[in-house]
PDB file of C-alpha atoms in Angstrom:
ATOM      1  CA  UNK A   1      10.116 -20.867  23.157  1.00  0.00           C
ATOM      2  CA  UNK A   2       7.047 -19.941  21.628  1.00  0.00           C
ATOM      3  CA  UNK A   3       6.183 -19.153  18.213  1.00  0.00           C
ATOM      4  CA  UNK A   4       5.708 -15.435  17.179  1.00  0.00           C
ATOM      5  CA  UNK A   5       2.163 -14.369  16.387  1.00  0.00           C
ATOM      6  CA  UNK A   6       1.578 -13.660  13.055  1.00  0.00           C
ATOM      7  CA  UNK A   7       0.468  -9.933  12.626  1.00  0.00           C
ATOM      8  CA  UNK A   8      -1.873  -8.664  10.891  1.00  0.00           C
ATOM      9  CA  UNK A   9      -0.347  -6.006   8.196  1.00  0.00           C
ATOM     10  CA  UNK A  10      -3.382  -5.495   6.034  1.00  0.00           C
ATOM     11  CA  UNK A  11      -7.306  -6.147   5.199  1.00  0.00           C
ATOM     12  CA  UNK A  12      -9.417  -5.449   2.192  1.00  0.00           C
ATOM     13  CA  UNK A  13     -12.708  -6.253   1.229  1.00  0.00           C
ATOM     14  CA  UNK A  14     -12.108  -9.133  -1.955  1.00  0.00           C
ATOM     15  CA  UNK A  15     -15.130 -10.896  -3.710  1.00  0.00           C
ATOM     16  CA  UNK A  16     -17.415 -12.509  -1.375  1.00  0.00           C
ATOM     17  CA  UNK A  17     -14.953 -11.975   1.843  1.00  0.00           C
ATOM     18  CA  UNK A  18     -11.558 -10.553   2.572  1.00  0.00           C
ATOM     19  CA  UNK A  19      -7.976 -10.655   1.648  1.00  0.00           C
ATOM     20  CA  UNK A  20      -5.958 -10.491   5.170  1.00  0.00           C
ATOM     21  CA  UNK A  21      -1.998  -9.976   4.717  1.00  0.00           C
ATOM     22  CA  UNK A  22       0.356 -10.532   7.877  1.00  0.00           C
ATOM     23  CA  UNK A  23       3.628  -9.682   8.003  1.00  0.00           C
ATOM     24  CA  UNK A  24       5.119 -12.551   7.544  1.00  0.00           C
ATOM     25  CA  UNK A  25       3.893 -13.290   4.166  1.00  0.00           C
ATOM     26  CA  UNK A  26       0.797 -14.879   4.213  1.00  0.00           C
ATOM     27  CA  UNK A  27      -2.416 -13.945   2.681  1.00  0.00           C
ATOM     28  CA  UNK A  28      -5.386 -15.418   3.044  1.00  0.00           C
ATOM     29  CA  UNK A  29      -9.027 -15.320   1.278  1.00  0.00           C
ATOM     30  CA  UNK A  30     -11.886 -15.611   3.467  1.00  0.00           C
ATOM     31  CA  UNK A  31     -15.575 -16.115   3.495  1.00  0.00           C
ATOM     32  CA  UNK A  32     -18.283 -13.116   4.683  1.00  0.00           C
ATOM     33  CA  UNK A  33     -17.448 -14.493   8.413  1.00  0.00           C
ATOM     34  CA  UNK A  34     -13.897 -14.299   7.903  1.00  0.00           C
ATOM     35  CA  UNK A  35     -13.294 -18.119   7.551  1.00  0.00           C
ATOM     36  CA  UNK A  36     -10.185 -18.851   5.800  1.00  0.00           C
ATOM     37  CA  UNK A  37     -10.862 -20.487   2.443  1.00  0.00           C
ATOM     38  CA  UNK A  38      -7.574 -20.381   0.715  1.00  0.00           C
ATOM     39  CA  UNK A  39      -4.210 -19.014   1.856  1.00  0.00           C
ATOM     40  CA  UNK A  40      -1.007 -18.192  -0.134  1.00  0.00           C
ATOM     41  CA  UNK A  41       2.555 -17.724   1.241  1.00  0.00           C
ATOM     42  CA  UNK A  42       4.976 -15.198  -0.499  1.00  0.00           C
ATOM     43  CA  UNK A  43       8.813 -15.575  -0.330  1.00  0.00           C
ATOM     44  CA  UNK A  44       8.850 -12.069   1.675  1.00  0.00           C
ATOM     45  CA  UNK A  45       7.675 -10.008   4.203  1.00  0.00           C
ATOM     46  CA  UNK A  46       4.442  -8.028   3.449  1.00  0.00           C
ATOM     47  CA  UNK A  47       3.932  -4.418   3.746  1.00  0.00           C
ATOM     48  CA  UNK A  48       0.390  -4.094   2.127  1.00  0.00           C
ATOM     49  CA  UNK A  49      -1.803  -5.192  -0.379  1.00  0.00           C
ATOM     50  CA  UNK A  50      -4.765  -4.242  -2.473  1.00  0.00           C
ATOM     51  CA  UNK A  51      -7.381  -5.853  -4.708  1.00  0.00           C
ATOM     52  CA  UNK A  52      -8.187  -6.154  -8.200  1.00  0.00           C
ATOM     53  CA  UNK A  53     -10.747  -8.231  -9.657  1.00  0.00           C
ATOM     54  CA  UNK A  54      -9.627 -11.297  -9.372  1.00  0.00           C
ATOM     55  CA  UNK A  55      -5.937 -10.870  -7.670  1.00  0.00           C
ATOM     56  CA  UNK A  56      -4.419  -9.510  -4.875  1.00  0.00           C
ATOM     57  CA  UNK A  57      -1.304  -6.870  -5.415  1.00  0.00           C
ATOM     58  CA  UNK A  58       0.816  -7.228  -2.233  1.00  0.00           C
ATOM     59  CA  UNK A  59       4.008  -5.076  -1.758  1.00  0.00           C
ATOM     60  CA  UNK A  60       7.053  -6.108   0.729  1.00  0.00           C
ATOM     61  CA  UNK A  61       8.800  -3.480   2.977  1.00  0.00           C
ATOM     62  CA  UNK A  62      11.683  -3.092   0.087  1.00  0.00           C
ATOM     63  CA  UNK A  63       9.179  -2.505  -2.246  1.00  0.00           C
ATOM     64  CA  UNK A  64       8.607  -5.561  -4.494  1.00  0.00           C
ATOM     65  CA  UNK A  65       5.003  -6.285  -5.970  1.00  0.00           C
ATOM     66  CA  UNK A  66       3.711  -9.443  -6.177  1.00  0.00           C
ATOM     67  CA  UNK A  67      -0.083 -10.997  -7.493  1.00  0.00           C
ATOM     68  CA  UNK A  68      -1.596 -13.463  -5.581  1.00  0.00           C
ATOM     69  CA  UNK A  69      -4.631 -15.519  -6.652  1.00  0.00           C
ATOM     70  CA  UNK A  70      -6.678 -17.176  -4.796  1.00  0.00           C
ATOM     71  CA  UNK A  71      -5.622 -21.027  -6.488  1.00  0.00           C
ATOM     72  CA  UNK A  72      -2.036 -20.399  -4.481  1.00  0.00           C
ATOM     73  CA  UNK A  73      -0.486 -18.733  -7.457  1.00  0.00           C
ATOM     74  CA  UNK A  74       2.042 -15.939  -6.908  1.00  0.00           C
ATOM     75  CA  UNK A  75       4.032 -14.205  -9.609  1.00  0.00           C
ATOM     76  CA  UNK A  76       6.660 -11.471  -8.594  1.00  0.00           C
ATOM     77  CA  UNK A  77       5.557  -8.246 -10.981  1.00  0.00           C
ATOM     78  CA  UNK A  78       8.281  -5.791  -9.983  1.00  0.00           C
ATOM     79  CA  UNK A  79      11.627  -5.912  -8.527  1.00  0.00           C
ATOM     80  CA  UNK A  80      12.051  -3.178  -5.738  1.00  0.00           C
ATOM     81  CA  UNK A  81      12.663   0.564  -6.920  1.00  0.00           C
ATOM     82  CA  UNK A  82      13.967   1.537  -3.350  1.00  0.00           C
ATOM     83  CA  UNK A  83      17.396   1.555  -4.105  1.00  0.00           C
ATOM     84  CA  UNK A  84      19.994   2.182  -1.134  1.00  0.00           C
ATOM     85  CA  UNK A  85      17.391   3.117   1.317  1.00  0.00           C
ATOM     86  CA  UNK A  86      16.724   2.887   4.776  1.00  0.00           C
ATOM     87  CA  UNK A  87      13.119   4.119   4.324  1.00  0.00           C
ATOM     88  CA  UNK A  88      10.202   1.220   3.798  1.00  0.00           C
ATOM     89  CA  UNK A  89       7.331   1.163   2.440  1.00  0.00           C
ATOM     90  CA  UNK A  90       3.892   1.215   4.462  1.00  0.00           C
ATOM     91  CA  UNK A  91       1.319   0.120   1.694  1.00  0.00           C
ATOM     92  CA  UNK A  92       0.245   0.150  -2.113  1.00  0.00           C
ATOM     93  CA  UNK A  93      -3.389   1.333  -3.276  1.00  0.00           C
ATOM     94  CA  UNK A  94      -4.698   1.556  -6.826  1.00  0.00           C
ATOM     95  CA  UNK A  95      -7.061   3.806  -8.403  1.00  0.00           C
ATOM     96  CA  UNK A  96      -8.279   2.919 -11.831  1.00  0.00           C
ATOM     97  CA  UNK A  97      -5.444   2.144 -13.713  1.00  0.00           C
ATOM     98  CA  UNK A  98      -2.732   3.960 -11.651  1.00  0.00           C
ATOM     99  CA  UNK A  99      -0.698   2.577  -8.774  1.00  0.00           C
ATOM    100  CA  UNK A 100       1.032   4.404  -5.341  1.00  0.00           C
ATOM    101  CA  UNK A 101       3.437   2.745  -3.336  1.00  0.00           C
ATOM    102  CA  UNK A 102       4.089   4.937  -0.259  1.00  0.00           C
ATOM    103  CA  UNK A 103       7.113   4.403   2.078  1.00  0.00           C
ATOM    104  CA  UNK A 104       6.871   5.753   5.774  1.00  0.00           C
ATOM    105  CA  UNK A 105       9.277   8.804   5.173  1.00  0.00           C
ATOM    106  CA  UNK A 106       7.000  10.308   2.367  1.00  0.00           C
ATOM    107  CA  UNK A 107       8.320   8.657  -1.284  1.00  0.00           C
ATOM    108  CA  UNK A 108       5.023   8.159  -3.499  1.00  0.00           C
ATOM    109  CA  UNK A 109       6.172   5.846  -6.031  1.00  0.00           C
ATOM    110  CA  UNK A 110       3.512   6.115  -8.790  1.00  0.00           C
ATOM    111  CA  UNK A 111       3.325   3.624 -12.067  1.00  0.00           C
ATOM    112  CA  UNK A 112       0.234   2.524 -14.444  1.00  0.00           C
ATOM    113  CA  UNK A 113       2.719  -0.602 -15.770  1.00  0.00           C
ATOM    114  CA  UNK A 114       5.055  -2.091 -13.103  1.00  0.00           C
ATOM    115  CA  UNK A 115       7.878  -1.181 -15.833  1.00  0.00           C
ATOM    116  CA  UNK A 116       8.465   2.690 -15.352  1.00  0.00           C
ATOM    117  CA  UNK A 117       7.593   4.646 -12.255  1.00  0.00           C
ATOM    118  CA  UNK A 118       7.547   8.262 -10.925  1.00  0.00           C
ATOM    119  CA  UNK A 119       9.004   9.243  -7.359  1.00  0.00           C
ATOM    120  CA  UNK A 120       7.205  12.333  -5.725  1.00  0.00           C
ATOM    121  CA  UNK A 121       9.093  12.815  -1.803  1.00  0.00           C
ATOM    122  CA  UNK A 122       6.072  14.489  -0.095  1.00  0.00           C
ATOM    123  CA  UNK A 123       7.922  16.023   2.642  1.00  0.00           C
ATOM    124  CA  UNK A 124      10.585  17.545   0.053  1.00  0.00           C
ATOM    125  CA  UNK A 125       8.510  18.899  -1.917  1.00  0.00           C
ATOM    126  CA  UNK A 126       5.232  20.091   0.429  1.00  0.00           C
ATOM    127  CA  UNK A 127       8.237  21.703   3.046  1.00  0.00           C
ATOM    128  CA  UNK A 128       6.849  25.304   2.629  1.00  0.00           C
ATOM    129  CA  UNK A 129       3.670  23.966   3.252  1.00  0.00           C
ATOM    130  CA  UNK A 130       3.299  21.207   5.767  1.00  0.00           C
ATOM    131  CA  UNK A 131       5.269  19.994   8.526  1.00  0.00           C
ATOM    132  CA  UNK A 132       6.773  17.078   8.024  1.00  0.00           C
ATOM    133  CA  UNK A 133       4.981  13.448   7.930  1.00  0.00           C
ATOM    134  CA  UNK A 134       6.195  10.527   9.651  1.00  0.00           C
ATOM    135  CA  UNK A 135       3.186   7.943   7.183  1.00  0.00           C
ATOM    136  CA  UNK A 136       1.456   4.561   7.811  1.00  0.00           C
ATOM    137  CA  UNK A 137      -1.455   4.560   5.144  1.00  0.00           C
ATOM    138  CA  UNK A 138      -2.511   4.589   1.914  1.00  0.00           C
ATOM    139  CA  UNK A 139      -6.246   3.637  -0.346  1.00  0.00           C
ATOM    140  CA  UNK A 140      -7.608   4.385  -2.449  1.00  0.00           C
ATOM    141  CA  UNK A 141     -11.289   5.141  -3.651  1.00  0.00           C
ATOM    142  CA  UNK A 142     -12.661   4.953  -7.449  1.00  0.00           C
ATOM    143  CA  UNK A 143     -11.450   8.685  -7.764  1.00  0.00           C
ATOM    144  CA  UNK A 144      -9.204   9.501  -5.085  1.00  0.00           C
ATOM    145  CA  UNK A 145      -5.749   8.267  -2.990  1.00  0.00           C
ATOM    146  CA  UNK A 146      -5.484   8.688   0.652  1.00  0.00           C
ATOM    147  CA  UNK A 147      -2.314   8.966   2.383  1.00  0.00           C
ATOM    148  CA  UNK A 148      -2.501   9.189   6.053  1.00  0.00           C
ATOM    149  CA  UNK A 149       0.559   9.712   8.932  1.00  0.00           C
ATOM    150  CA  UNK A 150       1.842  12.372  11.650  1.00  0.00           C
ATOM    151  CA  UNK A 151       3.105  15.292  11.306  1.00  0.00           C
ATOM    152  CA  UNK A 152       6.502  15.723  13.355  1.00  0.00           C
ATOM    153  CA  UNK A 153       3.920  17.450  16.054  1.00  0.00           C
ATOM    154  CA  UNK A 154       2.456  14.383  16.584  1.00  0.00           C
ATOM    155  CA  UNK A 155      -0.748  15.460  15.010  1.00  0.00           C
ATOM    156  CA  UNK A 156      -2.558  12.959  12.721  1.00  0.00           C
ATOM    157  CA  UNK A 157      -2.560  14.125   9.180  1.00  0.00           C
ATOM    158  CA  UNK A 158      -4.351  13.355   6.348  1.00  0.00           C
ATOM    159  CA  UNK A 159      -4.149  14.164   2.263  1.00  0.00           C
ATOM    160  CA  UNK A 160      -5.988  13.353  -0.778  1.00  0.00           C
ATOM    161  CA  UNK A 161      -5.478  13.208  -4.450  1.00  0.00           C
ATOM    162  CA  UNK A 162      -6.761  12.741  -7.902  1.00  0.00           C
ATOM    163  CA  UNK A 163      -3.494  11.293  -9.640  1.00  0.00           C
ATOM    164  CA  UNK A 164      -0.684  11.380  -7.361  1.00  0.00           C
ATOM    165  CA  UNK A 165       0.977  14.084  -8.136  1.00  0.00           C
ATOM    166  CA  UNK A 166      -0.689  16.924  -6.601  1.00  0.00           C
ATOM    167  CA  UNK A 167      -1.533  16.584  -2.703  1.00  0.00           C
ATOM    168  CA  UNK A 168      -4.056  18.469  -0.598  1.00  0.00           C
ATOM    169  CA  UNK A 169      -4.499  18.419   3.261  1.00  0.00           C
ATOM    170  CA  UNK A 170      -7.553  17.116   4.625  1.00  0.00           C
ATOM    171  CA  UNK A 171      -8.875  18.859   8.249  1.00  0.00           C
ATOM    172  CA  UNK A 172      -9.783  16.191  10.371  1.00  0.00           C
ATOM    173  CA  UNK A 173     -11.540  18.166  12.998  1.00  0.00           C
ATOM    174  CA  UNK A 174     -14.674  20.016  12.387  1.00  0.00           C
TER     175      UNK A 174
END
């Protein structure tokens, strides 16, 4: 029998090299070259992660948020908020001091704490306007979130926003 390969559920750009999550729990730190420096195993699956100066957020398919240093230390920062739900979360992103969690069927859970959060369900309430978005992605710039999926077409969509709470489409062919 042979060992599953460890997949590869995120990357992001962290100090001097990257922070690579795989599904199965581990993150590791690498150099420029991608050599692994330092490596830290979570109690849980991973979903995605992003940086912050000097941790890693990573979020599990239920939706709990860990921080992971670099020195191997982990600290669970949120309990999942996904209560009685079949739908999972694809990724986290943070934008100055604001922070989405987005689950594949469209919940943007949106907190600046870990302690309270707001739920906006994309598909419920953009209905009138979009088609509805089967997602796999979220980032986030200095400014802006990204959320990116398929429409129920199959067409790839994209959407952008300031806070969170307001979404606009993005055209991805010119």
């Amino acid at each position: 029998i042979h060992a599953a390969t460890p997949v590869i559920a995120d990357i992001k750009p962290f100090q001097d090299g990257f922070a690579v999550a795989y599904t199965d729990g581990r993150i590791c730190f690498t150099d420029i070259e991608g050599v692994v420096e330092e490596d830290v195993q979570l109690k849980c699956q991973v979903a995605g992660i992003d940086v912050r100066d000097d941790y890693v957020l990573a979020v599990s398919p239920d939706c709990e948020v860990f921080k992971a240093y670099r020195n191997g230390s982990v600290s669970r920062i949120c309990r999942s908020q996904l209560r009685n739900s079949a739908d999972r979360v694809v990724g986290i992103a943070c934008s100055n001091d604001r922070t989405l969690i987005l689950t594949a069927g469209g919940k943007i859970l949106s907190t600046v704490d870990f302690e309270s959060f707001t739920t906006l369900d994309f598909n419920d309430t953009y209905s009138s306007y979009y088609d509805y978005t089967r997602f796999c992605a979220i980032c986030a710039s200095d400014n802006f979130f990204y959320i990116a999926g398929t429409y129920s077409s199959g067409m790839p969509a994209v959407f952008t926003s300031a806070a969170g709470n307001i979404w606009s489409e993005r055209t991805l062919s010119y």
